[in-house]
Amino acid sequence: AATLALMGRVGVTLVSGSPTMYAAWASAPDIETDALVAAFAKVRLATSGAAPLSEEVAESFQRRSGVAIHQGYGLTEASPVVTSSLLDRPPRWGSVGVPLPGLDVRLVDEEGQDALVGDPGEIWVRGPNVFAGYWEEGEATRRALTNDGWLQTGDVAIAGDDGELYLVDRAKDLIIVSGFNVYPAEVEEVLWHAPGVVEAVVIGRPDDRTGETVVAYVVVDDPDHPPASADLVAWCQRSVARYKCPTQITVVPSLPHGLGGKLLRRAIRDGAGPSDWS
C-alpha cells in the first residue's frame, strides 16, 4: 500500500519488479482496486524478472490494474539482461522474449547438443555483455565459461516456433524421481491455481525408494481454515503425472524472500523446515 501511494504521488512511469511484488499488489486484502489503478495510471511499462511469473499472478494483476506485465530473462553474469518480451506485439504468457541484439543464445541438452524446438535445454549465452569471470575464483569461472566464450547459465528453457524462449527452471533445482525429471516450476504453477493457495514452492527431498520425492510448501489465504493436504495432492493429480505430484504438502505462514522479493529456494532446500528459513 505504501509503494502504491508513493507511485501515485510522484507519477512513476516504469516499474521493474519481481513476481512476489506483483502478487502482493494483486492480492493484498488492504489494497483497493481503485488505489492500484490510480498508482499505475501513468505507468507505460511494467517488467518482471528474478523468478518465474505465474499465469495467475499475471492475469490477476492485469485484470485489477489494467497494465500488462512484460517478462524478461537475465543474470548478473550477463550484465544482466539476455532476453526481453518488449516486442511489437502483446506479451505472450510464459515467454521471456527473444535475445537482445548482438547476443548469441543456445539451448543445450544433456548430451551437449543443441536442443530441438520444443525440447528443454540449458541456456548458453555469448556476447559483449558476458562477464570475464568470478574475481579470484578460477575454478568457478571455468565451470561457468567455455573456452570459446559461452556462459553456461544453469537455467533451462524451451524455444517456441516463434523464436521466443519459455523458461522451465534452474537445472540445479531439477528433481529426479525414479529416473524421471520433475521441474519444480511446473508443479508450482499447478499449486498456484489450487483454491485457497496464494504462494507455493516445490523442492526435492531424498527418498530411499525413488531417489528423490517431491515436497511442497504453500501459503494460504485463510490460515485458520487451510485446504487439506490430501485435497491439494488430488488437485495436482488432475494436471500432472503421478510421479510429479508432491508426496508431502505443508502449509506455512510465509516463504523466505530476499530484499528484492526473490524466493530464496536455497534456504528452503538446505533447511530442515520453516524454522530454519530465517
PDB file of C-alpha atoms in Angstrom:
ATOM      1  CA  ALA A   1       0.000   0.000   0.000  1.00  0.00           C
ATOM      2  CA  ALA A   2       2.871   2.373   0.815  1.00  0.00           C
ATOM      3  CA  THR A   3       4.580   1.768  -2.527  1.00  0.00           C
ATOM      4  CA  LEU A   4       1.348   2.399  -4.424  1.00  0.00           C
ATOM      5  CA  ALA A   5       0.815   5.678  -2.593  1.00  0.00           C
ATOM      6  CA  LEU A   6       4.359   6.773  -3.456  1.00  0.00           C
ATOM      7  CA  MET A   7       3.972   5.759  -7.116  1.00  0.00           C
ATOM      8  CA  GLY A   8       0.830   7.799  -7.486  1.00  0.00           C
ATOM      9  CA  ARG A   9       2.343  10.807  -5.730  1.00  0.00           C
ATOM     10  CA  VAL A  10       5.490  11.045  -7.863  1.00  0.00           C
ATOM     11  CA  GLY A  11       3.967   9.795 -11.127  1.00  0.00           C
ATOM     12  CA  VAL A  12       6.009   6.644 -11.687  1.00  0.00           C
ATOM     13  CA  THR A  13       6.117   5.572 -15.362  1.00  0.00           C
ATOM     14  CA  LEU A  14       8.341   2.470 -15.232  1.00  0.00           C
ATOM     15  CA  VAL A  15       8.020  -0.426 -12.780  1.00  0.00           C
ATOM     16  CA  SER A  16      10.579  -3.234 -12.631  1.00  0.00           C
ATOM     17  CA  GLY A  17       9.871  -5.858 -10.014  1.00  0.00           C
ATOM     18  CA  SER A  18       9.756  -9.490  -9.003  1.00  0.00           C
ATOM     19  CA  PRO A  19       6.669 -11.740  -9.246  1.00  0.00           C
ATOM     20  CA  THR A  20       6.261 -11.512  -5.463  1.00  0.00           C
ATOM     21  CA  MET A  21       5.735  -7.754  -5.697  1.00  0.00           C
ATOM     22  CA  TYR A  22       3.062  -8.083  -8.384  1.00  0.00           C
ATOM     23  CA  ALA A  23       1.377 -10.880  -6.431  1.00  0.00           C
ATOM     24  CA  ALA A  24       1.214  -8.664  -3.344  1.00  0.00           C
ATOM     25  CA  TRP A  25      -0.270  -5.755  -5.276  1.00  0.00           C
ATOM     26  CA  ALA A  26      -2.809  -8.034  -6.960  1.00  0.00           C
ATOM     27  CA  SER A  27      -3.995  -9.910  -3.893  1.00  0.00           C
ATOM     28  CA  ALA A  28      -3.293  -7.904  -0.728  1.00  0.00           C
ATOM     29  CA  PRO A  29      -6.607  -7.514   1.155  1.00  0.00           C
ATOM     30  CA  ASP A  30      -5.794  -3.945   2.258  1.00  0.00           C
ATOM     31  CA  ILE A  31      -5.302  -2.702  -1.324  1.00  0.00           C
ATOM     32  CA  GLU A  32      -8.382  -1.469  -3.140  1.00  0.00           C
ATOM     33  CA  THR A  33      -8.606  -1.861  -6.913  1.00  0.00           C
ATOM     34  CA  ASP A  34      -9.078   1.892  -7.315  1.00  0.00           C
ATOM     35  CA  ALA A  35      -5.814   2.513  -5.480  1.00  0.00           C
ATOM     36  CA  LEU A  36      -3.996   0.056  -7.731  1.00  0.00           C
ATOM     37  CA  VAL A  37      -5.419   1.617 -10.896  1.00  0.00           C
ATOM     38  CA  ALA A  38      -4.538   5.141  -9.703  1.00  0.00           C
ATOM     39  CA  ALA A  39      -0.969   4.157  -8.845  1.00  0.00           C
ATOM     40  CA  PHE A  40      -0.420   2.608 -12.292  1.00  0.00           C
ATOM     41  CA  ALA A  41      -2.274   5.310 -14.215  1.00  0.00           C
ATOM     42  CA  LYS A  42       0.960   6.790 -15.647  1.00  0.00           C
ATOM     43  CA  VAL A  43       2.929   3.539 -15.870  1.00  0.00           C
ATOM     44  CA  ARG A  44       3.848   2.886 -19.501  1.00  0.00           C
ATOM     45  CA  LEU A  45       5.888  -0.234 -18.837  1.00  0.00           C
ATOM     46  CA  ALA A  46       5.847  -2.942 -16.140  1.00  0.00           C
ATOM     47  CA  THR A  47       8.505  -5.652 -16.243  1.00  0.00           C
ATOM     48  CA  SER A  48       9.086  -8.753 -14.163  1.00  0.00           C
ATOM     49  CA  GLY A  49      12.240 -10.744 -13.517  1.00  0.00           C
ATOM     50  CA  ALA A  50      14.289 -12.637 -10.895  1.00  0.00           C
ATOM     51  CA  ALA A  51      11.860 -15.596 -10.820  1.00  0.00           C
ATOM     52  CA  PRO A  52       9.119 -17.232 -12.936  1.00  0.00           C
ATOM     53  CA  LEU A  53       5.901 -15.214 -13.121  1.00  0.00           C
ATOM     54  CA  SER A  54       2.820 -17.389 -12.687  1.00  0.00           C
ATOM     55  CA  GLU A  55      -0.080 -17.048 -15.101  1.00  0.00           C
ATOM     56  CA  GLU A  56      -2.466 -16.476 -12.214  1.00  0.00           C
ATOM     57  CA  VAL A  57      -0.466 -13.521 -10.883  1.00  0.00           C
ATOM     58  CA  ALA A  58      -0.012 -12.004 -14.353  1.00  0.00           C
ATOM     59  CA  GLU A  59      -3.712 -12.262 -15.176  1.00  0.00           C
ATOM     60  CA  SER A  60      -4.889 -11.100 -11.761  1.00  0.00           C
ATOM     61  CA  PHE A  61      -2.599  -8.083 -11.807  1.00  0.00           C
ATOM     62  CA  GLN A  62      -3.574  -7.053 -15.327  1.00  0.00           C
ATOM     63  CA  ARG A  63      -7.259  -7.518 -14.553  1.00  0.00           C
ATOM     64  CA  ARG A  64      -7.054  -5.253 -11.490  1.00  0.00           C
ATOM     65  CA  SER A  65      -4.581  -2.637 -12.740  1.00  0.00           C
ATOM     66  CA  GLY A  66      -5.163  -2.600 -16.487  1.00  0.00           C
ATOM     67  CA  VAL A  67      -1.404  -2.943 -17.085  1.00  0.00           C
ATOM     68  CA  ALA A  68       0.240  -5.950 -18.757  1.00  0.00           C
ATOM     69  CA  ILE A  69       3.467  -7.338 -17.326  1.00  0.00           C
ATOM     70  CA  HIS A  70       6.411  -7.998 -19.653  1.00  0.00           C
ATOM     71  CA  GLN A  71       8.794 -10.742 -18.627  1.00  0.00           C
ATOM     72  CA  GLY A  72      12.487 -10.841 -19.355  1.00  0.00           C
ATOM     73  CA  TYR A  73      15.415 -13.059 -18.538  1.00  0.00           C
ATOM     74  CA  GLY A  74      18.929 -12.329 -17.396  1.00  0.00           C
ATOM     75  CA  LEU A  75      21.550 -12.895 -14.756  1.00  0.00           C
ATOM     76  CA  THR A  76      24.302 -10.871 -13.128  1.00  0.00           C
ATOM     77  CA  GLU A  77      26.981 -12.643 -15.171  1.00  0.00           C
ATOM     78  CA  ALA A  78      25.333 -11.278 -18.347  1.00  0.00           C
ATOM     79  CA  SER A  79      25.201  -7.656 -17.186  1.00  0.00           C
ATOM     80  CA  PRO A  80      22.263  -8.613 -16.660  1.00  0.00           C
ATOM     81  CA  VAL A  81      19.675  -8.812 -19.482  1.00  0.00           C
ATOM     82  CA  VAL A  82      19.663 -11.651 -22.033  1.00  0.00           C
ATOM     83  CA  THR A  83      16.123 -11.704 -23.454  1.00  0.00           C
ATOM     84  CA  SER A  84      13.122  -9.404 -23.413  1.00  0.00           C
ATOM     85  CA  SER A  85       9.459  -9.662 -24.389  1.00  0.00           C
ATOM     86  CA  LEU A  86       9.315  -5.948 -25.245  1.00  0.00           C
ATOM     87  CA  LEU A  87       8.337  -6.617 -28.850  1.00  0.00           C
ATOM     88  CA  ASP A  88       5.914  -5.134 -31.359  1.00  0.00           C
ATOM     89  CA  ARG A  89       3.129  -7.381 -30.057  1.00  0.00           C
ATOM     90  CA  PRO A  90       1.446  -8.008 -26.701  1.00  0.00           C
ATOM     91  CA  PRO A  91       3.402 -10.223 -24.273  1.00  0.00           C
ATOM     92  CA  ARG A  92       2.721 -13.928 -24.637  1.00  0.00           C
ATOM     93  CA  TRP A  93       2.042 -15.855 -21.467  1.00  0.00           C
ATOM     94  CA  GLY A  94       5.153 -17.631 -20.196  1.00  0.00           C
ATOM     95  CA  SER A  95       7.521 -16.074 -22.730  1.00  0.00           C
ATOM     96  CA  VAL A  96      10.634 -14.203 -21.644  1.00  0.00           C
ATOM     97  CA  GLY A  97      11.018 -12.923 -25.188  1.00  0.00           C
ATOM     98  CA  VAL A  98      13.888 -13.085 -27.633  1.00  0.00           C
ATOM     99  CA  PRO A  99      17.624 -12.433 -27.246  1.00  0.00           C
ATOM    100  CA  LEU A 100      18.772  -8.832 -27.270  1.00  0.00           C
ATOM    101  CA  PRO A 101      20.501  -7.655 -30.472  1.00  0.00           C
ATOM    102  CA  GLY A 102      24.166  -8.670 -30.596  1.00  0.00           C
ATOM    103  CA  LEU A 103      23.811 -11.733 -28.359  1.00  0.00           C
ATOM    104  CA  ASP A 104      24.090 -15.404 -29.281  1.00  0.00           C
ATOM    105  CA  VAL A 105      21.863 -17.792 -27.324  1.00  0.00           C
ATOM    106  CA  ARG A 106      21.857 -21.590 -27.469  1.00  0.00           C
ATOM    107  CA  LEU A 107      19.788 -24.237 -25.715  1.00  0.00           C
ATOM    108  CA  VAL A 108      21.994 -27.238 -24.950  1.00  0.00           C
ATOM    109  CA  ASP A 109      20.636 -30.669 -23.995  1.00  0.00           C
ATOM    110  CA  GLU A 110      22.134 -33.175 -21.535  1.00  0.00           C
ATOM    111  CA  GLU A 111      24.305 -34.679 -24.303  1.00  0.00           C
ATOM    112  CA  GLY A 112      25.845 -31.310 -25.104  1.00  0.00           C
ATOM    113  CA  GLN A 113      23.938 -30.930 -28.370  1.00  0.00           C
ATOM    114  CA  ASP A 114      21.621 -28.109 -29.434  1.00  0.00           C
ATOM    115  CA  ALA A 115      18.143 -28.913 -28.143  1.00  0.00           C
ATOM    116  CA  LEU A 116      15.346 -29.346 -30.667  1.00  0.00           C
ATOM    117  CA  VAL A 117      12.498 -26.833 -30.829  1.00  0.00           C
ATOM    118  CA  GLY A 118      10.087 -27.694 -28.030  1.00  0.00           C
ATOM    119  CA  ASP A 119      12.672 -29.668 -26.018  1.00  0.00           C
ATOM    120  CA  PRO A 120      14.257 -28.288 -22.845  1.00  0.00           C
ATOM    121  CA  GLY A 121      17.888 -27.243 -22.826  1.00  0.00           C
ATOM    122  CA  GLU A 122      20.287 -25.221 -20.699  1.00  0.00           C
ATOM    123  CA  ILE A 123      20.607 -21.587 -21.785  1.00  0.00           C
ATOM    124  CA  TRP A 124      24.070 -20.689 -23.053  1.00  0.00           C
ATOM    125  CA  VAL A 125      24.851 -17.039 -23.832  1.00  0.00           C
ATOM    126  CA  ARG A 126      27.721 -15.421 -25.726  1.00  0.00           C
ATOM    127  CA  GLY A 127      28.228 -11.734 -26.385  1.00  0.00           C
ATOM    128  CA  PRO A 128      29.867  -8.499 -25.221  1.00  0.00           C
ATOM    129  CA  ASN A 129      27.693  -8.472 -22.098  1.00  0.00           C
ATOM    130  CA  VAL A 130      29.099 -11.740 -20.720  1.00  0.00           C
ATOM    131  CA  PHE A 131      31.409 -11.269 -17.771  1.00  0.00           C
ATOM    132  CA  ALA A 132      35.125 -12.142 -17.768  1.00  0.00           C
ATOM    133  CA  GLY A 133      34.898 -14.388 -14.716  1.00  0.00           C
ATOM    134  CA  TYR A 134      34.483 -14.523 -10.961  1.00  0.00           C
ATOM    135  CA  TRP A 135      37.003 -12.472  -9.009  1.00  0.00           C
ATOM    136  CA  GLU A 136      39.807 -14.729  -7.786  1.00  0.00           C
ATOM    137  CA  GLU A 137      37.632 -17.830  -8.355  1.00  0.00           C
ATOM    138  CA  GLY A 138      39.297 -19.637 -11.221  1.00  0.00           C
ATOM    139  CA  GLU A 139      37.535 -22.976 -10.777  1.00  0.00           C
ATOM    140  CA  ALA A 140      34.090 -21.367 -10.609  1.00  0.00           C
ATOM    141  CA  THR A 141      34.941 -19.366 -13.737  1.00  0.00           C
ATOM    142  CA  ARG A 142      35.967 -22.500 -15.637  1.00  0.00           C
ATOM    143  CA  ARG A 143      32.681 -24.161 -14.697  1.00  0.00           C
ATOM    144  CA  ALA A 144      30.671 -21.169 -15.942  1.00  0.00           C
ATOM    145  CA  LEU A 145      32.539 -20.235 -19.135  1.00  0.00           C
ATOM    146  CA  THR A 146      33.555 -22.449 -22.046  1.00  0.00           C
ATOM    147  CA  ASN A 147      36.849 -21.921 -23.846  1.00  0.00           C
ATOM    148  CA  ASP A 148      35.057 -20.214 -26.720  1.00  0.00           C
ATOM    149  CA  GLY A 149      33.191 -17.734 -24.511  1.00  0.00           C
ATOM    150  CA  TRP A 150      29.791 -19.341 -23.852  1.00  0.00           C
ATOM    151  CA  LEU A 151      28.261 -18.615 -20.443  1.00  0.00           C
ATOM    152  CA  GLN A 152      26.538 -21.745 -19.117  1.00  0.00           C
ATOM    153  CA  THR A 153      23.706 -20.207 -17.113  1.00  0.00           C
ATOM    154  CA  GLY A 154      22.297 -23.272 -15.358  1.00  0.00           C
ATOM    155  CA  ASP A 155      18.799 -22.183 -16.400  1.00  0.00           C
ATOM    156  CA  VAL A 156      16.596 -24.422 -18.538  1.00  0.00           C
ATOM    157  CA  ALA A 157      14.281 -23.135 -21.268  1.00  0.00           C
ATOM    158  CA  ILE A 158      12.293 -24.230 -24.310  1.00  0.00           C
ATOM    159  CA  ALA A 159      12.355 -22.404 -27.647  1.00  0.00           C
ATOM    160  CA  GLY A 160       8.994 -21.929 -29.325  1.00  0.00           C
ATOM    161  CA  ASP A 161       8.285 -21.902 -33.041  1.00  0.00           C
ATOM    162  CA  ASP A 162       8.051 -18.121 -32.747  1.00  0.00           C
ATOM    163  CA  GLY A 163      11.682 -17.850 -31.622  1.00  0.00           C
ATOM    164  CA  GLU A 164      10.748 -16.789 -28.113  1.00  0.00           C
ATOM    165  CA  LEU A 165      12.125 -18.519 -25.027  1.00  0.00           C
ATOM    166  CA  TYR A 166       9.983 -20.078 -22.328  1.00  0.00           C
ATOM    167  CA  LEU A 167      11.758 -20.705 -19.031  1.00  0.00           C
ATOM    168  CA  VAL A 168      11.404 -24.124 -17.456  1.00  0.00           C
ATOM    169  CA  ASP A 169      13.526 -23.975 -14.309  1.00  0.00           C
ATOM    170  CA  ARG A 170      17.002 -23.929 -12.838  1.00  0.00           C
ATOM    171  CA  ALA A 171      18.954 -27.046 -13.798  1.00  0.00           C
ATOM    172  CA  LYS A 172      20.163 -27.406 -10.224  1.00  0.00           C
ATOM    173  CA  ASP A 173      16.559 -27.317  -8.959  1.00  0.00           C
ATOM    174  CA  LEU A 174      15.658 -30.341 -11.079  1.00  0.00           C
ATOM    175  CA  ILE A 175      14.115 -33.204  -9.083  1.00  0.00           C
ATOM    176  CA  ILE A 176      14.689 -36.758 -10.330  1.00  0.00           C
ATOM    177  CA  VAL A 177      12.015 -39.229  -9.246  1.00  0.00           C
ATOM    178  CA  SER A 178      12.648 -42.841 -10.244  1.00  0.00           C
ATOM    179  CA  GLY A 179      14.743 -41.582 -13.155  1.00  0.00           C
ATOM    180  CA  PHE A 180      12.096 -39.111 -14.378  1.00  0.00           C
ATOM    181  CA  ASN A 181      12.766 -35.368 -14.473  1.00  0.00           C
ATOM    182  CA  VAL A 182      10.476 -33.116 -12.459  1.00  0.00           C
ATOM    183  CA  TYR A 183      10.787 -29.344 -12.916  1.00  0.00           C
ATOM    184  CA  PRO A 184       9.534 -27.589  -9.750  1.00  0.00           C
ATOM    185  CA  ALA A 185       8.063 -24.657 -11.683  1.00  0.00           C
ATOM    186  CA  GLU A 186       5.564 -26.951 -13.446  1.00  0.00           C
ATOM    187  CA  VAL A 187       4.204 -28.298 -10.161  1.00  0.00           C
ATOM    188  CA  GLU A 188       4.270 -24.863  -8.518  1.00  0.00           C
ATOM    189  CA  GLU A 189       2.151 -23.459 -11.336  1.00  0.00           C
ATOM    190  CA  VAL A 190      -0.495 -26.119 -10.648  1.00  0.00           C
ATOM    191  CA  LEU A 191      -0.486 -25.384  -6.908  1.00  0.00           C
ATOM    192  CA  TRP A 192      -0.796 -21.640  -7.532  1.00  0.00           C
ATOM    193  CA  HIS A 193      -4.153 -22.351  -9.156  1.00  0.00           C
ATOM    194  CA  ALA A 194      -5.419 -24.508  -6.273  1.00  0.00           C
ATOM    195  CA  PRO A 195      -8.288 -22.967  -4.269  1.00  0.00           C
ATOM    196  CA  GLY A 196      -7.012 -21.058  -1.247  1.00  0.00           C
ATOM    197  CA  VAL A 197      -3.311 -21.126  -2.225  1.00  0.00           C
ATOM    198  CA  VAL A 198      -1.539 -17.774  -2.652  1.00  0.00           C
ATOM    199  CA  GLU A 199       2.074 -18.960  -2.961  1.00  0.00           C
ATOM    200  CA  ALA A 200       3.828 -22.296  -3.395  1.00  0.00           C
ATOM    201  CA  VAL A 201       7.317 -23.724  -3.644  1.00  0.00           C
ATOM    202  CA  VAL A 202       8.391 -27.231  -4.620  1.00  0.00           C
ATOM    203  CA  ILE A 203      11.705 -28.921  -3.774  1.00  0.00           C
ATOM    204  CA  GLY A 204      13.155 -32.406  -3.825  1.00  0.00           C
ATOM    205  CA  ARG A 205      13.952 -34.477  -0.766  1.00  0.00           C
ATOM    206  CA  PRO A 206      15.939 -37.761  -0.638  1.00  0.00           C
ATOM    207  CA  ASP A 207      13.823 -40.903  -0.796  1.00  0.00           C
ATOM    208  CA  ASP A 208      15.035 -44.475  -0.284  1.00  0.00           C
ATOM    209  CA  ARG A 209      12.645 -45.901  -2.858  1.00  0.00           C
ATOM    210  CA  THR A 210      12.589 -43.308  -5.655  1.00  0.00           C
ATOM    211  CA  GLY A 211      15.874 -41.454  -5.129  1.00  0.00           C
ATOM    212  CA  GLU A 212      14.046 -38.179  -4.608  1.00  0.00           C
ATOM    213  CA  THR A 213      10.474 -37.251  -3.821  1.00  0.00           C
ATOM    214  CA  VAL A 214       8.545 -34.044  -4.439  1.00  0.00           C
ATOM    215  CA  VAL A 215       7.787 -31.909  -1.383  1.00  0.00           C
ATOM    216  CA  ALA A 216       5.747 -28.687  -1.385  1.00  0.00           C
ATOM    217  CA  TYR A 217       5.242 -25.764   0.980  1.00  0.00           C
ATOM    218  CA  VAL A 218       2.244 -23.481   0.455  1.00  0.00           C
ATOM    219  CA  VAL A 219       0.947 -20.208   1.853  1.00  0.00           C
ATOM    220  CA  VAL A 220      -2.852 -19.960   2.009  1.00  0.00           C
ATOM    221  CA  ASP A 221      -5.274 -17.052   2.124  1.00  0.00           C
ATOM    222  CA  ASP A 222      -7.092 -18.356   5.220  1.00  0.00           C
ATOM    223  CA  PRO A 223      -4.622 -19.925   7.689  1.00  0.00           C
ATOM    224  CA  ASP A 224      -7.450 -20.734  10.094  1.00  0.00           C
ATOM    225  CA  HIS A 225      -9.135 -22.943   7.506  1.00  0.00           C
ATOM    226  CA  PRO A 226      -6.363 -24.288   5.235  1.00  0.00           C
ATOM    227  CA  PRO A 227      -7.112 -26.802   2.488  1.00  0.00           C
ATOM    228  CA  ALA A 228      -6.303 -30.390   3.404  1.00  0.00           C
ATOM    229  CA  SER A 229      -3.005 -31.739   2.088  1.00  0.00           C
ATOM    230  CA  ALA A 230      -4.823 -34.687   0.530  1.00  0.00           C
ATOM    231  CA  ASP A 231      -7.071 -32.292  -1.393  1.00  0.00           C
ATOM    232  CA  LEU A 232      -4.052 -30.382  -2.717  1.00  0.00           C
ATOM    233  CA  VAL A 233      -2.362 -33.616  -3.796  1.00  0.00           C
ATOM    234  CA  ALA A 234      -5.575 -34.654  -5.565  1.00  0.00           C
ATOM    235  CA  TRP A 235      -5.650 -31.243  -7.262  1.00  0.00           C
ATOM    236  CA  CYS A 236      -2.132 -31.831  -8.604  1.00  0.00           C
ATOM    237  CA  GLN A 237      -3.010 -35.316  -9.845  1.00  0.00           C
ATOM    238  CA  ARG A 238      -5.576 -33.800 -12.207  1.00  0.00           C
ATOM    239  CA  SER A 239      -2.901 -31.833 -14.070  1.00  0.00           C
ATOM    240  CA  VAL A 240       0.470 -33.594 -13.836  1.00  0.00           C
ATOM    241  CA  ALA A 241       1.777 -37.150 -13.873  1.00  0.00           C
ATOM    242  CA  ARG A 242       1.626 -39.019 -10.568  1.00  0.00           C
ATOM    243  CA  TYR A 243       5.422 -39.066 -10.122  1.00  0.00           C
ATOM    244  CA  LYS A 244       5.410 -35.254 -10.286  1.00  0.00           C
ATOM    245  CA  CYS A 245       2.816 -34.880  -7.528  1.00  0.00           C
ATOM    246  CA  PRO A 246       4.013 -33.873  -4.062  1.00  0.00           C
ATOM    247  CA  THR A 247       4.105 -36.676  -1.534  1.00  0.00           C
ATOM    248  CA  GLN A 248       4.054 -34.102   1.254  1.00  0.00           C
ATOM    249  CA  ILE A 249       2.454 -30.640   1.323  1.00  0.00           C
ATOM    250  CA  THR A 250       2.965 -28.364   4.320  1.00  0.00           C
ATOM    251  CA  VAL A 251       1.049 -25.142   4.973  1.00  0.00           C
ATOM    252  CA  VAL A 252       3.381 -22.399   6.267  1.00  0.00           C
ATOM    253  CA  PRO A 253       2.766 -18.779   7.352  1.00  0.00           C
ATOM    254  CA  SER A 254       5.215 -17.417   4.751  1.00  0.00           C
ATOM    255  CA  LEU A 255       8.088 -18.335   2.469  1.00  0.00           C
ATOM    256  CA  PRO A 256      11.581 -16.793   2.661  1.00  0.00           C
ATOM    257  CA  HIS A 257      12.335 -13.981   0.203  1.00  0.00           C
ATOM    258  CA  GLY A 258      15.289 -11.700  -0.419  1.00  0.00           C
ATOM    259  CA  LEU A 259      15.125  -7.924  -0.198  1.00  0.00           C
ATOM    260  CA  GLY A 260      14.053  -7.713  -3.847  1.00  0.00           C
ATOM    261  CA  GLY A 261      11.252 -10.208  -3.320  1.00  0.00           C
ATOM    262  CA  LYS A 262      13.000 -13.167  -4.947  1.00  0.00           C
ATOM    263  CA  LEU A 263      12.128 -16.518  -3.425  1.00  0.00           C
ATOM    264  CA  LEU A 264      15.115 -17.948  -1.532  1.00  0.00           C
ATOM    265  CA  ARG A 265      14.764 -21.520  -2.769  1.00  0.00           C
ATOM    266  CA  ARG A 266      18.189 -22.489  -1.431  1.00  0.00           C
ATOM    267  CA  ALA A 267      17.132 -21.609   2.115  1.00  0.00           C
ATOM    268  CA  ILE A 268      14.140 -23.907   1.717  1.00  0.00           C
ATOM    269  CA  ARG A 269      16.091 -26.709   0.061  1.00  0.00           C
ATOM    270  CA  ASP A 270      19.000 -26.629   2.528  1.00  0.00           C
ATOM    271  CA  GLY A 271      16.901 -26.226   5.690  1.00  0.00           C
ATOM    272  CA  ALA A 272      15.078 -28.930   7.574  1.00  0.00           C
ATOM    273  CA  GLY A 273      11.868 -26.896   7.682  1.00  0.00           C
ATOM    274  CA  PRO A 274      10.333 -23.444   8.187  1.00  0.00           C
ATOM    275  CA  SER A 275      12.155 -22.932  11.490  1.00  0.00           C
ATOM    276  CA  ASP A 276      15.470 -22.911   9.594  1.00  0.00           C
ATOM    277  CA  TRP A 277      14.490 -20.407   6.890  1.00  0.00           C
ATOM    278  CA  SER A 278      15.264 -17.355   8.967  1.00  0.00           C
TER     279      SER A 278
END
